[in-house]
Amino acid sequence: MRILFIILGFLTVFGVRVQAQVQADCGTEIDSATFAQISSTIALRKSWMGHSRSQIQVPVQHFVFRTSGGSGGITSADIQDAMDDLNGHYQSASIQFYECSAVRFINSSTFYNYSQSQQSQLLATYYVNNVVNVYHFNSVTSNSGSSLCGYSDFPPGPDIVMMRGSCTLNGSTLSHEFGHYFSVLHTHSTIGGAEFVDGSNCSSAGDLLCDTPADPVIGNSNVNTSCVYTGTQLDPQGDLYAPDTRNIMSYSRRSCRNSFSPTQYSMLNYSAINDRDYLGCSSINLCTIPANQTEDSIGEDAADLVWTATFGNTYEVKYREPGSGWTVEPATSASLALIGLDCNTEYEWQVRSICVAGGASYWSASRFFNTLPCVVPCSNPTSAEEDVVGVDYAELDWVGPLGNDFEVRYRLLGGSWVADTASASTLTISGLICASEYEWQVRTLCLNGGISSWTAARTFDTDSCPPNFCNVPVNLLISNIQADRADVSWDNVNDAASYELQYRELGFAAWSATTVFGEVAALNNLNCGYSYEWQVRTVCTSGGISA
């Protein structure tokens, strides 16, 4: 059913070889029989939107895979942010996704780094009938060994969407894979032939749609950070391509992709009603939505959230500053005390029941409240910018009130924040992932005890991954500390042949070093009662070594 895309490094156009480097994004492919079936109904699919008068509810079951020891994996808050992005993209298709049951976290090193060859084994254990099963792994590898962001299956294939966890958080790949699940092709598809720029064959070639321009396969190398196509490729008739860099079904920069075309919306709606009409959530997985939400004891940095209890259930609450990512907290009773909020700030929150019989209710409607004004005002930093950006580091600068410290937070676009502090108006952050988009903010930690507001978020792209380069290990953990030993671990790095680990007593000059094959190591024969420090770096399969 599925043959992995192989994107050639060189395209031949009128005998000219043009290099086209694109990101390894999607492993979804369509076979000739499925293409023929979609082609036979394409006229109806493209004009279908007027047939649907009500919103289509699509149930989803999320599975998040962690190591057998419980480390790694994305969070419940990450899932909520991804669901918000997904529902925003599909609103105009009259499709609304909801969680049939709470997120299932699976501690299994067998599937933590997932290969397409494991699909049958995975589905035999972790699969729910008649809902869309969305799996989030540390990495996804194709049958041919290529690293993927994700893949799905065209109808009538199984109800699956496979995702690399970091790609779940980039704001567009999850919506892209659901596009395939609901029958929409890549904008650069050539299974029916190459589409011409002038649109003369748009109904039979490319993605079969005439409101998506011909696409030569776009990516980070020919779409700039302003989402402008910079390529010079010509179609088979000698016309210069002018693709839509915003289309979700392209391979454009993931941060650029934010929309479907009108006929793509129609195809999505048709497929949800006709191809995937069997989807539904068992009533055992639905319980009563909490009601009568209210807020109590609102302060500068705290608030109590209260609602009416639903019999026998526990709860989950999610909250955020409107427009930012969600934080998800469990609650065993019908209230939750929030602390550590920003003063003089608006917050949005929702609550749902975690059913005693299993599953979860829908989320409640949003409520909003404002924390009290800041008692001690504080000047915000200004003129934030990136001075130097490299493969795995960036120097961040700003102008702030003299004599104060600052707090900086940064993350992969759509990911979880990492916080750091600086005593001057500059900070160099390292251990970043090459060829990736980051965002960051800074605020003042005032001498008088106040805290300023965060600056507006800024974004930057790290440099392209050079030959023989691999990434620094991240999410370092220490466990099982005893009198003379401790275990250390970190997340898997794609393309790692091994790791070099070094450790020492704090303050000593000499390091003890060892080579590790895997992402966990036991440090033995330590001296009791002493402080130790440790570092790890990646030895790449290509021969290079990370920081």
Short mmCIF file of C-alpha atoms in Angstrom, two decimals, residues 29 31 48 156 164 177 189 200 272 290 301 311 365 390 413 442 476 494:
data_model
loop_
_atom_site.label_atom_id
_atom_site.label_comp_id
_atom_site.label_asym_id
_atom_site.label_seq_id
_atom_site.Cartn_x
_atom_site.Cartn_y
_atom_site.Cartn_z
CA GLU A 29 2.84 7.51 -0.50
CA ASP A 31 -0.27 3.56 -4.92
CA TRP A 48 -18.49 18.49 -2.24
CA PRO A 156 -9.19 2.93 2.84
CA ARG A 164 8.12 12.10 15.39
CA GLU A 177 -0.46 13.88 7.70
CA SER A 189 2.74 14.82 -6.45
CA SER A 200 -3.33 23.41 -18.56
CA ALA A 272 -14.47 12.50 6.32
CA PRO A 290 -17.63 19.82 34.37
CA ASP A 301 0.60 35.39 40.68
CA PHE A 311 -19.56 11.81 40.21
CA ALA A 365 -15.82 26.05 27.19
CA GLY A 390 25.42 29.00 14.14
CA LEU A 413 9.03 26.54 17.52
CA VAL A 442 13.52 37.85 27.66
CA LEU A 476 20.07 14.72 30.51
CA ASN A 494 19.53 10.23 15.30
#
